[in-house]
Short mmCIF file of C-alpha atoms and ligand atoms in Angstrom, two decimals:
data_model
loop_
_atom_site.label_atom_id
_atom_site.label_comp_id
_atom_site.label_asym_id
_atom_site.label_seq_id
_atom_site.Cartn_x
_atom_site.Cartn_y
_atom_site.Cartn_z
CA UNK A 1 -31.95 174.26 -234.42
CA UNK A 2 -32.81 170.45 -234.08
CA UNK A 3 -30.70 168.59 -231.95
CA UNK A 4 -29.11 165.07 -232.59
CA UNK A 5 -28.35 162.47 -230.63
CA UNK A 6 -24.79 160.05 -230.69
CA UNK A 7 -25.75 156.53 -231.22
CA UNK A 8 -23.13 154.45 -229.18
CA UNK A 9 -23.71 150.56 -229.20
CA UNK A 10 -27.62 151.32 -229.71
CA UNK A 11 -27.89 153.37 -226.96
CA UNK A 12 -28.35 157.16 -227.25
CA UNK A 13 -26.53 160.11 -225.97
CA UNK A 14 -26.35 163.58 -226.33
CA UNK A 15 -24.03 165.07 -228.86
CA UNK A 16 -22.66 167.93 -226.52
CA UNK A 17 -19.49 166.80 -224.72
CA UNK A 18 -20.10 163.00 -225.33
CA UNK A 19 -18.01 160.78 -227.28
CA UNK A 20 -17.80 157.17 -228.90
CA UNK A 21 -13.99 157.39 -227.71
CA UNK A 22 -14.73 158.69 -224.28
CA UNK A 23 -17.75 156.25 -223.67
CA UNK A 24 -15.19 153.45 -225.25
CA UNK A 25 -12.47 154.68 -222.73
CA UNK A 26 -14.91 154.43 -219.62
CA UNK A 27 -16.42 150.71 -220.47
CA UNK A 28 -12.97 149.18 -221.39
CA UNK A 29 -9.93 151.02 -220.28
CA UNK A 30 -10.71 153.08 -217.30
CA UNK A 31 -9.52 151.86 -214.12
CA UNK A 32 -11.74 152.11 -210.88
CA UNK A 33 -10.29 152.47 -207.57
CA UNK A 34 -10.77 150.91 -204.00
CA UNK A 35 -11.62 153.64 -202.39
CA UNK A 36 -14.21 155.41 -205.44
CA UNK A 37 -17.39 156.04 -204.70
CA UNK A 38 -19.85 156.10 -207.65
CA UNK A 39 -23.57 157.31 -207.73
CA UNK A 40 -25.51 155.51 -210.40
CA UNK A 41 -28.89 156.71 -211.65
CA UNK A 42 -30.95 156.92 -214.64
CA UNK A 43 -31.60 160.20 -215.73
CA UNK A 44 -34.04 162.64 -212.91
CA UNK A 45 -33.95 159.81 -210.27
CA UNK A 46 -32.66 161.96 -207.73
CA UNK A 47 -28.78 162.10 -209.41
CA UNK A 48 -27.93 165.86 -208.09
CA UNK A 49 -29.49 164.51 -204.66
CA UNK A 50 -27.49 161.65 -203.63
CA UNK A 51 -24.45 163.83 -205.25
CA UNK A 52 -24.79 166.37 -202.39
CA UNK A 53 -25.93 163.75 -199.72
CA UNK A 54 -22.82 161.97 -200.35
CA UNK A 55 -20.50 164.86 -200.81
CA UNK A 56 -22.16 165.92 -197.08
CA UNK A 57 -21.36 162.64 -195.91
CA UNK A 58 -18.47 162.88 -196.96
CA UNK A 59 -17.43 166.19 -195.26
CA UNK A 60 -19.44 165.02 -191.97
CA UNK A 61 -22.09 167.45 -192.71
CA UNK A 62 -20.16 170.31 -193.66
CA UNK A 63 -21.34 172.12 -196.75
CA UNK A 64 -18.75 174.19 -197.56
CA UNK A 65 -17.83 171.84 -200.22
CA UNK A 66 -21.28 171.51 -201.77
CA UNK A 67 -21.87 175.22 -201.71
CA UNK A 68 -18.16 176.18 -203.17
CA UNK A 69 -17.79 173.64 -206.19
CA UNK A 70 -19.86 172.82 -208.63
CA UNK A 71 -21.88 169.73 -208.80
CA UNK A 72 -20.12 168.39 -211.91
CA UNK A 73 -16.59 169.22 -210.68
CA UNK A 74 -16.85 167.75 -207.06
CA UNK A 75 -18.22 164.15 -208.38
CA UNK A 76 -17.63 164.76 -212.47
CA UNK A 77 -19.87 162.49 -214.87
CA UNK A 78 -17.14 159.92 -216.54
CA UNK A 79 -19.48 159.34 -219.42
CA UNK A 80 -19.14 162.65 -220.39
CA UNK A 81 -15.19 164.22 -221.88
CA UNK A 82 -14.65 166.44 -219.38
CA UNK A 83 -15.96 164.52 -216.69
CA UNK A 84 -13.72 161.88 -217.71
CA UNK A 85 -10.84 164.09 -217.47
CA UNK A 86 -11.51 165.76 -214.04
CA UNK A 87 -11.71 161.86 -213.19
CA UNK A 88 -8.65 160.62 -214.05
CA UNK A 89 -7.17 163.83 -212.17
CA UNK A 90 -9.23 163.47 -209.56
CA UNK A 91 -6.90 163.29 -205.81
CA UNK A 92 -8.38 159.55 -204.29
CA UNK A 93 -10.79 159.33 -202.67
CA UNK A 94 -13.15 160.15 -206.08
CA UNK A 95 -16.76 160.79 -205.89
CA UNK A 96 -18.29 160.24 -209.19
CA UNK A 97 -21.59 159.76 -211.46
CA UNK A 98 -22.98 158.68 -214.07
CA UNK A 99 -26.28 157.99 -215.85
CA UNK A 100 -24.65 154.91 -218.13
CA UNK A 101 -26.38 151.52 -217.91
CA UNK A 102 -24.74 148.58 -216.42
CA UNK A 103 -23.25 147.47 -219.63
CA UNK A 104 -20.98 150.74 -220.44
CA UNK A 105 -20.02 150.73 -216.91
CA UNK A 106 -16.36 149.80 -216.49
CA UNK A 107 -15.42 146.37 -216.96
CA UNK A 108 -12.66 147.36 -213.77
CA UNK A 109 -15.35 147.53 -211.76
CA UNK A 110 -16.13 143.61 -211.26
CA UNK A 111 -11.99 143.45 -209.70
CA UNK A 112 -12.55 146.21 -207.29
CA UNK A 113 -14.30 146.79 -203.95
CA UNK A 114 -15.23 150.74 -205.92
CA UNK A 115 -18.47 151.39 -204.01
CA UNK A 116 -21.76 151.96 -206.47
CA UNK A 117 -24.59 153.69 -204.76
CA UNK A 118 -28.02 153.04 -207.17
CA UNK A 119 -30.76 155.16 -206.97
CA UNK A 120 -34.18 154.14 -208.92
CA UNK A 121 -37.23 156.55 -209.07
CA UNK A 122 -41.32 155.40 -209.64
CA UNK A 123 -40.62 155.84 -213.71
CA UNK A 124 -43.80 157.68 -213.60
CA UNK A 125 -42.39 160.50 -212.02
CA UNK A 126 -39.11 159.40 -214.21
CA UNK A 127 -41.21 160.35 -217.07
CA UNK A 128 -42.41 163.72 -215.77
CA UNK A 129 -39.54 165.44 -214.69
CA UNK A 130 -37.17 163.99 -217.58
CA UNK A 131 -40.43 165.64 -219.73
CA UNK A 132 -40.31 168.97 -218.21
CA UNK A 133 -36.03 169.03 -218.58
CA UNK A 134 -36.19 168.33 -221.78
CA UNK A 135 -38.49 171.55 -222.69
CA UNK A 136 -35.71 173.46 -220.80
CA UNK A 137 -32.21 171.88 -221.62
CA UNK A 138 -30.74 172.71 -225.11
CA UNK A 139 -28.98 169.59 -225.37
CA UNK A 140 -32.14 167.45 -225.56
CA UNK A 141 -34.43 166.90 -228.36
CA UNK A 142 -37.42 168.98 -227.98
CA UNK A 143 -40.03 166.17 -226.53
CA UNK A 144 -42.77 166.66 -228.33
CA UNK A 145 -46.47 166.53 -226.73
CA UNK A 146 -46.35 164.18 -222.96
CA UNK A 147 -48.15 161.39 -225.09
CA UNK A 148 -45.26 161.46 -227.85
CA UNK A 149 -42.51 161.77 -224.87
CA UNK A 150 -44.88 158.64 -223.28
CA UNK A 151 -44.04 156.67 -226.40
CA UNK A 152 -40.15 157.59 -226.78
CA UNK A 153 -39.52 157.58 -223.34
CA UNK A 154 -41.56 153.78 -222.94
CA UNK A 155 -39.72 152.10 -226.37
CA UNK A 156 -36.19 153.29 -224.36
CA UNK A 157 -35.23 155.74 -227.80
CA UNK A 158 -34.39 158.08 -225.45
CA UNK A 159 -31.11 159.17 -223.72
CA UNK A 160 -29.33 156.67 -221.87
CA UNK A 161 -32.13 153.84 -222.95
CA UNK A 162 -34.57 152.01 -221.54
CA UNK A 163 -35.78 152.87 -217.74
CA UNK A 164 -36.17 148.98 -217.80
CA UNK A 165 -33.11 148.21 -219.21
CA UNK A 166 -31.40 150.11 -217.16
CA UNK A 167 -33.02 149.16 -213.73
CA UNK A 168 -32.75 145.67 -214.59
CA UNK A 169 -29.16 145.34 -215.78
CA UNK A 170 -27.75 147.49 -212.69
CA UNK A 171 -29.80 145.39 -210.06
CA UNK A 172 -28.07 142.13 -211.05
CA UNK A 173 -25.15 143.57 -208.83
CA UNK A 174 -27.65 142.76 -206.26
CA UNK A 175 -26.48 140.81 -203.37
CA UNK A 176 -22.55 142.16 -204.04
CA UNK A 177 -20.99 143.58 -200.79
CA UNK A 178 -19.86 146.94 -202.65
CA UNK A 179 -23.45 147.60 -204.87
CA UNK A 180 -26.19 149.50 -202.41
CA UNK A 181 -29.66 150.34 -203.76
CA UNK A 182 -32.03 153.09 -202.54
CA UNK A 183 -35.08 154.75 -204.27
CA UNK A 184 -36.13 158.38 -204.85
CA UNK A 185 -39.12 157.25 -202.52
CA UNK A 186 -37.01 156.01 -199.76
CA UNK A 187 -34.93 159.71 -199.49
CA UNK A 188 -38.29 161.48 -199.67
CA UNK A 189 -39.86 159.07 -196.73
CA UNK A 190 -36.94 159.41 -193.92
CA UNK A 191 -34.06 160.95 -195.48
CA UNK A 192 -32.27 160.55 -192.16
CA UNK A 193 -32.59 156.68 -191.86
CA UNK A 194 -31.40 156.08 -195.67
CA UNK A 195 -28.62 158.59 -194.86
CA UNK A 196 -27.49 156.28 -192.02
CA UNK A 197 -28.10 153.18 -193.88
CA UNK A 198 -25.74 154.65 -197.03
CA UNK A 199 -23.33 156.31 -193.84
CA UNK A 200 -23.22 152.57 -192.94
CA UNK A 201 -22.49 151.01 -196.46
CA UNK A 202 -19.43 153.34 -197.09
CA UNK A 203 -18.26 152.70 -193.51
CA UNK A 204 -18.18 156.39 -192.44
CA UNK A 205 -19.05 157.42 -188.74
CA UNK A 206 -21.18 160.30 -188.10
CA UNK A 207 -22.24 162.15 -184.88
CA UNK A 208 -25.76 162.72 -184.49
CA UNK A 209 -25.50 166.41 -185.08
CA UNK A 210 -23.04 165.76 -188.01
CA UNK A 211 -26.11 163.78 -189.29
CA UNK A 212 -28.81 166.34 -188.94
CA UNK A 213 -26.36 169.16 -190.77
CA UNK A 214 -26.53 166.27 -193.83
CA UNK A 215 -30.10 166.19 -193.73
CA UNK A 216 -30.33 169.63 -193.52
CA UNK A 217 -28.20 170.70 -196.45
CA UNK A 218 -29.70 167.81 -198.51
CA UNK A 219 -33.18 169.65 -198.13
CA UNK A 220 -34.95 170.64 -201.38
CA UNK A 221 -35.82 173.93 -200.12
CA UNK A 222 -31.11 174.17 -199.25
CA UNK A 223 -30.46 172.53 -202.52
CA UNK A 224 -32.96 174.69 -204.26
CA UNK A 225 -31.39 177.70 -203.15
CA UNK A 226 -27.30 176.20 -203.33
CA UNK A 227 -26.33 177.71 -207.09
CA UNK A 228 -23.87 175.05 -207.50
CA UNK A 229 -26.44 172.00 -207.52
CA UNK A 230 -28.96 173.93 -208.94
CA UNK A 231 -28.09 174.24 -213.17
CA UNK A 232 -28.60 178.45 -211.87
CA UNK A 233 -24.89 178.77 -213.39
CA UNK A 234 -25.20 177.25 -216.61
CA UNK A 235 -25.04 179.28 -219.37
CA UNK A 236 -28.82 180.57 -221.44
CA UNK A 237 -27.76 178.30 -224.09
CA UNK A 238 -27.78 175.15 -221.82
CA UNK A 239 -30.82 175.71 -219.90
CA UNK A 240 -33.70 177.99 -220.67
CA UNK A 241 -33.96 179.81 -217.10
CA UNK A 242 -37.76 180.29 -217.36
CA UNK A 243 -37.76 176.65 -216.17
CA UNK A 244 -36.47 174.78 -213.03
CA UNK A 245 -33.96 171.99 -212.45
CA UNK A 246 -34.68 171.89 -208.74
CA UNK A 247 -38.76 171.80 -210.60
CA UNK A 248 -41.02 170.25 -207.28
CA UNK A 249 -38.84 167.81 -205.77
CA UNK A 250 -42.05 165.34 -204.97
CA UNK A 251 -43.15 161.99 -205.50
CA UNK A 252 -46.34 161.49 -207.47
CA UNK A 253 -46.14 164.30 -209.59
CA UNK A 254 -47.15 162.07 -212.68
CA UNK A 255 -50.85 162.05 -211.28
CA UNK A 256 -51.25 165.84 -212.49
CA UNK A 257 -49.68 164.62 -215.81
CA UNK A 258 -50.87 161.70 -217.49
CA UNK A 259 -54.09 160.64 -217.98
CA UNK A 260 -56.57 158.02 -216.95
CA UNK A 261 -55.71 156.37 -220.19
CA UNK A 262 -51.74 157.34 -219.98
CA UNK A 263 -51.48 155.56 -216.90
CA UNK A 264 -53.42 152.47 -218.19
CA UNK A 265 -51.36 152.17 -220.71
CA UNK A 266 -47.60 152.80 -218.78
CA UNK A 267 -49.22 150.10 -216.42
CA UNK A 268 -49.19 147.60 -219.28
CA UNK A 269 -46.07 148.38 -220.71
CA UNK A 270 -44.28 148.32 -216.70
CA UNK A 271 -46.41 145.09 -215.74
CA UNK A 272 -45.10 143.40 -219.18
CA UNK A 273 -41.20 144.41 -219.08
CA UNK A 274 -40.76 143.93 -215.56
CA UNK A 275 -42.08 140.36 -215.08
CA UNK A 276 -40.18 138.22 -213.33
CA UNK A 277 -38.30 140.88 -210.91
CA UNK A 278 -37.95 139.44 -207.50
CA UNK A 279 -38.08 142.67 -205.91
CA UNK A 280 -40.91 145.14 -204.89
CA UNK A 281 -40.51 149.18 -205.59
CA UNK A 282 -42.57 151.70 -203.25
CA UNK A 283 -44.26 152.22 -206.08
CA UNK A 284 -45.96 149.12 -207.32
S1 PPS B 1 -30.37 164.67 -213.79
O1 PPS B 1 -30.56 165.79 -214.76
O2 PPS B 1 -30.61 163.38 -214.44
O3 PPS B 1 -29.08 164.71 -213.13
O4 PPS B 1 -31.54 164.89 -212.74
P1 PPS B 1 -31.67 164.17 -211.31
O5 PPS B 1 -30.84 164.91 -210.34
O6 PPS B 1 -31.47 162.72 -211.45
O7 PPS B 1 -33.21 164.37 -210.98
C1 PPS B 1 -33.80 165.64 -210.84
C2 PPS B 1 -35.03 165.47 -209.97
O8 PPS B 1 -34.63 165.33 -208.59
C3 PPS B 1 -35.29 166.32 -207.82
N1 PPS B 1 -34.48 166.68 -206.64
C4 PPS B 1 -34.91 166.55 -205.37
N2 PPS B 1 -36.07 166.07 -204.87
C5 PPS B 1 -36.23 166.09 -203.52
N3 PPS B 1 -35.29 166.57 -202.67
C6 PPS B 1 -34.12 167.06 -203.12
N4 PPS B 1 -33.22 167.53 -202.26
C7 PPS B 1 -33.89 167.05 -204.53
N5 PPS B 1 -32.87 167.46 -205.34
C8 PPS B 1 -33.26 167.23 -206.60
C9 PPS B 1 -35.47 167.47 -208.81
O9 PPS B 1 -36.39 168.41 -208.33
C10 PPS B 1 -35.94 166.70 -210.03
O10 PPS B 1 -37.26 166.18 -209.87
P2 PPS B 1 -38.60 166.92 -210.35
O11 PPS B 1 -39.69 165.90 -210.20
O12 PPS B 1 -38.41 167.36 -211.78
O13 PPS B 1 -38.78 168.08 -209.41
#
Protein backbone atom coordinates (compact mmCIF):
# COMPACT_ATOMS: atom_id res chain seq x y z
CA UNK A 1 0.00 0.00 0.00
CA UNK A 2 1.60 3.49 -0.83
CA UNK A 3 1.71 5.79 1.85
CA UNK A 4 0.80 9.59 1.80
CA UNK A 5 1.96 12.28 3.41
CA UNK A 6 -0.29 15.50 5.19
CA UNK A 7 0.78 18.68 3.67
CA UNK A 8 0.50 21.31 6.56
CA UNK A 9 1.67 24.95 5.61
CA UNK A 10 4.15 23.27 2.93
CA UNK A 11 5.68 21.19 5.21
CA UNK A 12 5.11 17.41 5.26
CA UNK A 13 3.98 14.98 7.80
CA UNK A 14 2.94 11.66 8.14
CA UNK A 15 -0.68 10.79 7.81
CA UNK A 16 -0.79 8.34 10.89
CA UNK A 17 -1.82 10.18 14.06
CA UNK A 18 -1.02 13.73 12.65
CA UNK A 19 -3.39 16.41 12.09
CA UNK A 20 -3.86 19.98 10.43
CA UNK A 21 -6.03 20.68 13.72
CA UNK A 22 -3.56 19.21 16.13
CA UNK A 23 -0.43 20.84 14.39
CA UNK A 24 -2.81 24.19 14.32
CA UNK A 25 -3.52 23.63 18.13
CA UNK A 26 0.33 23.26 19.01
CA UNK A 27 1.65 26.51 16.88
CA UNK A 28 -1.22 28.84 18.05
CA UNK A 29 -3.17 27.78 21.04
CA UNK A 30 -1.11 25.57 23.19
CA UNK A 31 0.24 27.02 26.21
CA UNK A 32 3.90 26.21 27.40
CA UNK A 33 4.81 26.18 30.91
CA UNK A 34 7.73 27.56 33.16
CA UNK A 35 8.85 24.69 34.29
CA UNK A 36 8.54 22.37 30.60
CA UNK A 37 11.28 20.98 29.32
CA UNK A 38 11.26 20.35 25.54
CA UNK A 39 13.78 18.27 23.37
CA UNK A 40 13.90 19.57 19.84
CA UNK A 41 15.42 17.59 16.98
CA UNK A 42 15.06 16.91 13.42
CA UNK A 43 14.22 13.58 12.67
CA UNK A 44 17.37 10.59 13.73
CA UNK A 45 19.51 13.34 15.41
CA UNK A 46 19.72 11.55 18.49
CA UNK A 47 15.71 12.37 19.59
CA UNK A 48 15.17 8.92 21.68
CA UNK A 49 18.77 9.83 23.19
CA UNK A 50 18.47 13.07 24.80
CA UNK A 51 14.74 11.71 25.72
CA UNK A 52 16.30 9.14 28.10
CA UNK A 53 19.34 11.39 29.10
CA UNK A 54 16.95 13.88 30.26
CA UNK A 55 14.36 11.64 31.74
CA UNK A 56 17.75 10.18 33.78
CA UNK A 57 18.52 13.55 34.70
CA UNK A 58 15.64 14.02 35.68
CA UNK A 59 15.29 11.05 38.13
CA UNK A 60 19.09 11.67 39.28
CA UNK A 61 20.15 8.68 37.44
CA UNK A 62 17.55 6.38 38.31
CA UNK A 63 16.14 4.36 35.44
CA UNK A 64 13.28 2.99 36.70
CA UNK A 65 11.37 5.51 34.86
CA UNK A 66 13.05 5.00 31.49
CA UNK A 67 12.82 1.27 31.73
CA UNK A 68 8.92 1.25 33.00
CA UNK A 69 7.23 3.82 30.51
CA UNK A 70 7.42 4.13 27.22
CA UNK A 71 9.43 6.64 25.41
CA UNK A 72 6.40 8.39 23.86
CA UNK A 73 4.36 8.43 27.10
CA UNK A 74 7.11 9.77 29.54
CA UNK A 75 8.01 12.94 27.15
CA UNK A 76 4.88 12.53 24.42
CA UNK A 77 5.49 14.20 20.85
CA UNK A 78 2.88 17.37 20.85
CA UNK A 79 2.94 17.39 17.09
CA UNK A 80 1.44 14.26 17.03
CA UNK A 81 -2.77 13.71 18.52
CA UNK A 82 -2.04 11.67 21.12
CA UNK A 83 1.01 13.20 22.13
CA UNK A 84 -0.80 16.31 22.32
CA UNK A 85 -3.25 14.86 24.59
CA UNK A 86 -0.91 13.05 27.09
CA UNK A 87 0.53 16.77 27.05
CA UNK A 88 -2.08 18.73 28.08
CA UNK A 89 -2.62 15.97 30.91
CA UNK A 90 0.64 15.79 31.63
CA UNK A 91 1.28 16.50 35.94
CA UNK A 92 4.08 19.76 35.67
CA UNK A 93 6.95 19.37 35.42
CA UNK A 94 6.42 18.03 31.45
CA UNK A 95 9.14 16.53 29.48
CA UNK A 96 8.31 16.72 25.90
CA UNK A 97 9.46 16.41 22.04
CA UNK A 98 9.07 17.14 19.01
CA UNK A 99 10.57 17.01 15.50
CA UNK A 100 8.50 20.42 14.28
CA UNK A 101 10.60 23.29 12.89
CA UNK A 102 10.87 26.52 14.62
CA UNK A 103 7.95 27.98 12.88
CA UNK A 104 5.10 25.38 14.12
CA UNK A 105 6.59 25.58 17.44
CA UNK A 106 4.29 27.38 19.87
CA UNK A 107 3.94 30.93 19.58
CA UNK A 108 3.68 30.62 23.89
CA UNK A 109 6.94 29.79 23.83
CA UNK A 110 8.60 33.40 23.17
CA UNK A 111 6.50 34.54 26.89
CA UNK A 112 7.90 31.71 28.82
CA UNK A 113 11.22 30.70 30.43
CA UNK A 114 9.91 26.65 28.92
CA UNK A 115 13.43 25.23 28.51
CA UNK A 116 14.24 23.89 24.67
CA UNK A 117 17.11 21.51 24.52
CA UNK A 118 18.30 21.32 20.46
CA UNK A 119 20.08 18.61 19.25
CA UNK A 120 21.62 18.78 15.48
CA UNK A 121 23.36 15.70 13.86
CA UNK A 122 26.30 15.82 10.74
CA UNK A 123 23.13 15.60 8.07
CA UNK A 124 25.23 13.05 6.48
CA UNK A 125 24.62 10.64 8.99
CA UNK A 126 20.98 12.52 9.14
CA UNK A 127 20.58 11.11 5.76
CA UNK A 128 21.65 7.54 6.54
CA UNK A 129 19.84 6.56 9.38
CA UNK A 130 16.51 8.57 8.37
CA UNK A 131 17.30 6.19 4.96
CA UNK A 132 17.52 2.97 6.70
CA UNK A 133 14.05 3.96 9.04
CA UNK A 134 12.29 4.62 6.35
CA UNK A 135 12.83 0.95 4.71
CA UNK A 136 11.56 -0.25 8.16
CA UNK A 137 8.71 2.15 9.44
CA UNK A 138 5.25 1.72 7.74
CA UNK A 139 4.37 5.18 8.16
CA UNK A 140 7.04 6.49 5.76
CA UNK A 141 7.11 6.49 2.10
CA UNK A 142 9.19 3.74 0.88
CA UNK A 143 12.61 5.82 0.00
CA UNK A 144 13.45 4.69 -3.01
CA UNK A 145 17.27 3.91 -4.05
CA UNK A 146 20.00 6.20 -1.39
CA UNK A 147 20.55 8.47 -4.56
CA UNK A 148 16.63 9.13 -4.93
CA UNK A 149 16.38 9.48 -0.88
CA UNK A 150 19.77 11.92 -1.56
CA UNK A 151 17.56 14.07 -3.75
CA UNK A 152 14.21 14.12 -1.53
CA UNK A 153 15.90 14.25 1.52
CA UNK A 154 18.42 17.44 0.02
CA UNK A 155 15.21 19.55 -1.76
CA UNK A 156 13.58 19.24 2.13
CA UNK A 157 10.22 17.12 0.41
CA UNK A 158 10.61 15.03 3.09
CA UNK A 159 9.02 14.76 6.60
CA UNK A 160 9.33 17.60 8.77
CA UNK A 161 11.31 19.68 5.80
CA UNK A 162 14.38 20.85 5.13
CA UNK A 163 17.52 19.69 7.47
CA UNK A 164 18.53 23.37 6.61
CA UNK A 165 15.49 24.87 7.28
CA UNK A 166 15.13 23.43 10.19
CA UNK A 167 18.68 23.93 11.73
CA UNK A 168 18.62 27.39 10.71
CA UNK A 169 15.23 28.59 11.94
CA UNK A 170 15.70 26.82 15.51
CA UNK A 171 19.30 28.34 15.99
CA UNK A 172 18.01 31.92 15.81
CA UNK A 173 16.93 31.23 19.53
CA UNK A 174 20.58 31.38 19.88
CA UNK A 175 21.90 33.53 22.55
CA UNK A 176 18.26 33.18 24.64
CA UNK A 177 18.86 32.16 28.33
CA UNK A 178 16.18 29.19 28.07
CA UNK A 179 17.36 27.70 24.25
CA UNK A 180 20.61 25.17 24.76
CA UNK A 181 22.20 23.52 21.70
CA UNK A 182 24.22 20.27 21.60
CA UNK A 183 25.11 17.93 18.64
CA UNK A 184 24.83 14.16 18.08
CA UNK A 185 28.77 14.51 17.90
CA UNK A 186 29.16 16.21 21.14
CA UNK A 187 27.05 13.12 23.17
CA UNK A 188 29.12 10.58 21.24
CA UNK A 189 32.62 12.52 22.21
CA UNK A 190 32.12 12.87 26.23
CA UNK A 191 28.67 12.10 27.01
CA UNK A 192 29.49 12.90 30.63
CA UNK A 193 30.67 16.57 30.09
CA UNK A 194 27.49 17.46 27.77
CA UNK A 195 25.42 15.70 30.48
CA UNK A 196 26.82 18.20 33.03
CA UNK A 197 26.70 21.07 30.76
CA UNK A 198 22.66 20.24 29.97
CA UNK A 199 22.53 19.19 34.16
CA UNK A 200 23.73 22.84 34.38
CA UNK A 201 21.27 24.56 31.86
CA UNK A 202 18.12 23.05 33.59
CA UNK A 203 19.62 23.92 37.00
CA UNK A 204 19.52 20.36 38.42
CA UNK A 205 22.31 19.11 40.91
CA UNK A 206 23.75 15.80 40.53
CA UNK A 207 26.22 13.73 42.65
CA UNK A 208 29.00 12.31 40.89
CA UNK A 209 27.73 8.80 41.13
CA UNK A 210 24.15 10.05 40.26
CA UNK A 211 26.04 11.23 37.10
CA UNK A 212 27.79 8.09 36.09
CA UNK A 213 24.26 5.97 36.58
CA UNK A 214 23.02 8.75 33.68
CA UNK A 215 25.78 7.96 31.56
CA UNK A 216 25.42 4.57 32.09
CA UNK A 217 21.76 4.07 31.27
CA UNK A 218 22.16 6.52 28.33
CA UNK A 219 24.66 3.89 26.77
CA UNK A 220 23.76 2.53 23.30
CA UNK A 221 24.57 -0.89 24.23
CA UNK A 222 21.52 0.02 27.83
CA UNK A 223 19.29 1.80 25.45
CA UNK A 224 19.66 -0.90 22.88
CA UNK A 225 18.60 -3.44 25.15
CA UNK A 226 15.70 -0.99 27.29
CA UNK A 227 12.31 -2.20 25.18
CA UNK A 228 10.71 0.99 25.98
CA UNK A 229 13.22 3.32 23.93
CA UNK A 230 13.85 0.85 21.58
CA UNK A 231 10.48 0.79 18.87
CA UNK A 232 10.87 -3.43 20.19
CA UNK A 233 7.05 -2.82 21.32
CA UNK A 234 5.55 -1.40 18.41
CA UNK A 235 3.30 -3.31 16.66
CA UNK A 236 4.59 -5.46 12.93
CA UNK A 237 2.57 -2.99 11.18
CA UNK A 238 4.62 0.06 12.47
CA UNK A 239 8.02 -1.24 12.19
CA UNK A 240 9.25 -4.15 10.16
CA UNK A 241 11.34 -6.01 13.04
CA UNK A 242 13.94 -7.39 10.59
CA UNK A 243 15.40 -3.87 10.98
CA UNK A 244 16.77 -1.77 13.93
CA UNK A 245 15.78 1.55 15.50
CA UNK A 246 18.68 1.44 17.94
CA UNK A 247 20.60 0.55 13.97
CA UNK A 248 24.69 1.47 14.95
CA UNK A 249 24.47 4.36 17.09
CA UNK A 250 27.86 5.97 15.39
CA UNK A 251 29.01 8.96 13.81
CA UNK A 252 30.27 8.68 10.25
CA UNK A 253 28.24 6.02 9.15
CA UNK A 254 27.48 7.96 5.79
CA UNK A 255 31.15 7.08 4.61
CA UNK A 256 29.95 3.31 3.99
CA UNK A 257 26.93 4.90 2.19
CA UNK A 258 27.33 7.46 -0.27
CA UNK A 259 29.65 7.70 -2.78
CA UNK A 260 32.67 9.64 -3.88
CA UNK A 261 30.31 11.47 -6.12
CA UNK A 262 27.26 11.49 -3.38
CA UNK A 263 29.35 13.26 -1.09
CA UNK A 264 30.59 15.79 -3.74
CA UNK A 265 27.51 16.61 -4.48
CA UNK A 266 25.77 16.89 -0.58
CA UNK A 267 29.00 19.10 -0.14
CA UNK A 268 27.67 21.56 -2.71
CA UNK A 269 24.26 21.56 -1.80
CA UNK A 270 25.45 22.03 2.40
CA UNK A 271 28.29 24.64 1.37
CA UNK A 272 25.46 26.63 -0.75
CA UNK A 273 22.39 26.59 1.86
CA UNK A 274 24.37 27.13 4.80
CA UNK A 275 26.36 30.27 3.84
CA UNK A 276 26.44 32.80 6.05
CA UNK A 277 26.04 30.65 9.47
CA UNK A 278 28.20 32.11 12.13
CA UNK A 279 28.67 28.93 13.75
CA UNK A 280 30.97 25.84 13.18
CA UNK A 281 29.44 22.02 13.47
CA UNK A 282 31.98 19.06 14.40
CA UNK A 283 31.37 18.17 11.24
CA UNK A 284 32.47 20.77 8.78
S1 LIG B 1 13.65 9.52 15.58
O1 LIG B 1 12.97 8.40 14.88
O2 LIG B 1 13.67 10.72 14.74
O3 LIG B 1 13.09 9.79 16.90
O4 LIG B 1 15.16 9.02 15.72
P1 LIG B 1 16.29 9.67 16.64
O5 LIG B 1 16.13 9.15 18.01
O6 LIG B 1 16.33 11.14 16.44
O7 LIG B 1 17.62 9.11 15.99
C1 LIG B 1 17.91 7.72 15.92
C2 LIG B 1 19.41 7.59 15.82
O8 LIG B 1 20.00 7.81 17.11
C3 LIG B 1 20.80 6.69 17.46
N1 LIG B 1 20.86 6.52 18.92
C4 LIG B 1 22.00 6.54 19.62
N2 LIG B 1 23.29 6.71 19.24
C5 LIG B 1 24.25 6.64 20.19
N3 LIG B 1 23.99 6.41 21.49
C6 LIG B 1 22.73 6.22 21.93
N4 LIG B 1 22.51 5.97 23.22
C7 LIG B 1 21.67 6.29 20.97
N5 LIG B 1 20.32 6.14 21.03
C8 LIG B 1 19.85 6.29 19.78
C9 LIG B 1 20.08 5.53 16.75
O9 LIG B 1 20.90 4.39 16.69
C10 LIG B 1 19.82 6.17 15.39
O10 LIG B 1 21.01 6.36 14.63
P2 LIG B 1 21.58 5.32 13.55
O11 LIG B 1 22.69 6.04 12.85
O12 LIG B 1 20.45 4.95 12.63
O13 LIG B 1 22.08 4.14 14.34
Amino acid sequence: LSVEYLSYNGILFPQADYSRETLNQVENEFQLLDDDIINVTYPKSGTIWMAEILALILKKGDPTWTQSSAVWDRSPWIETNNGLQRALKYPPPRLMNTHVPFQFFPKTFLQTKAKVIYVMRNPKDVLVSFYCFSLIFKTLKTPGSLQEFLETFLSGNVIYGSWFDHVKGWLEMKGRPNFFYITYEELQQDLRGSVEKICQFLGKELSSQQMDAVVEHASFQKMKENKMSNFSVLPDDIIDKKGKFMRKGISGDWKNHLTVAQNEYFDRVYQEKMRGMDITFPWD
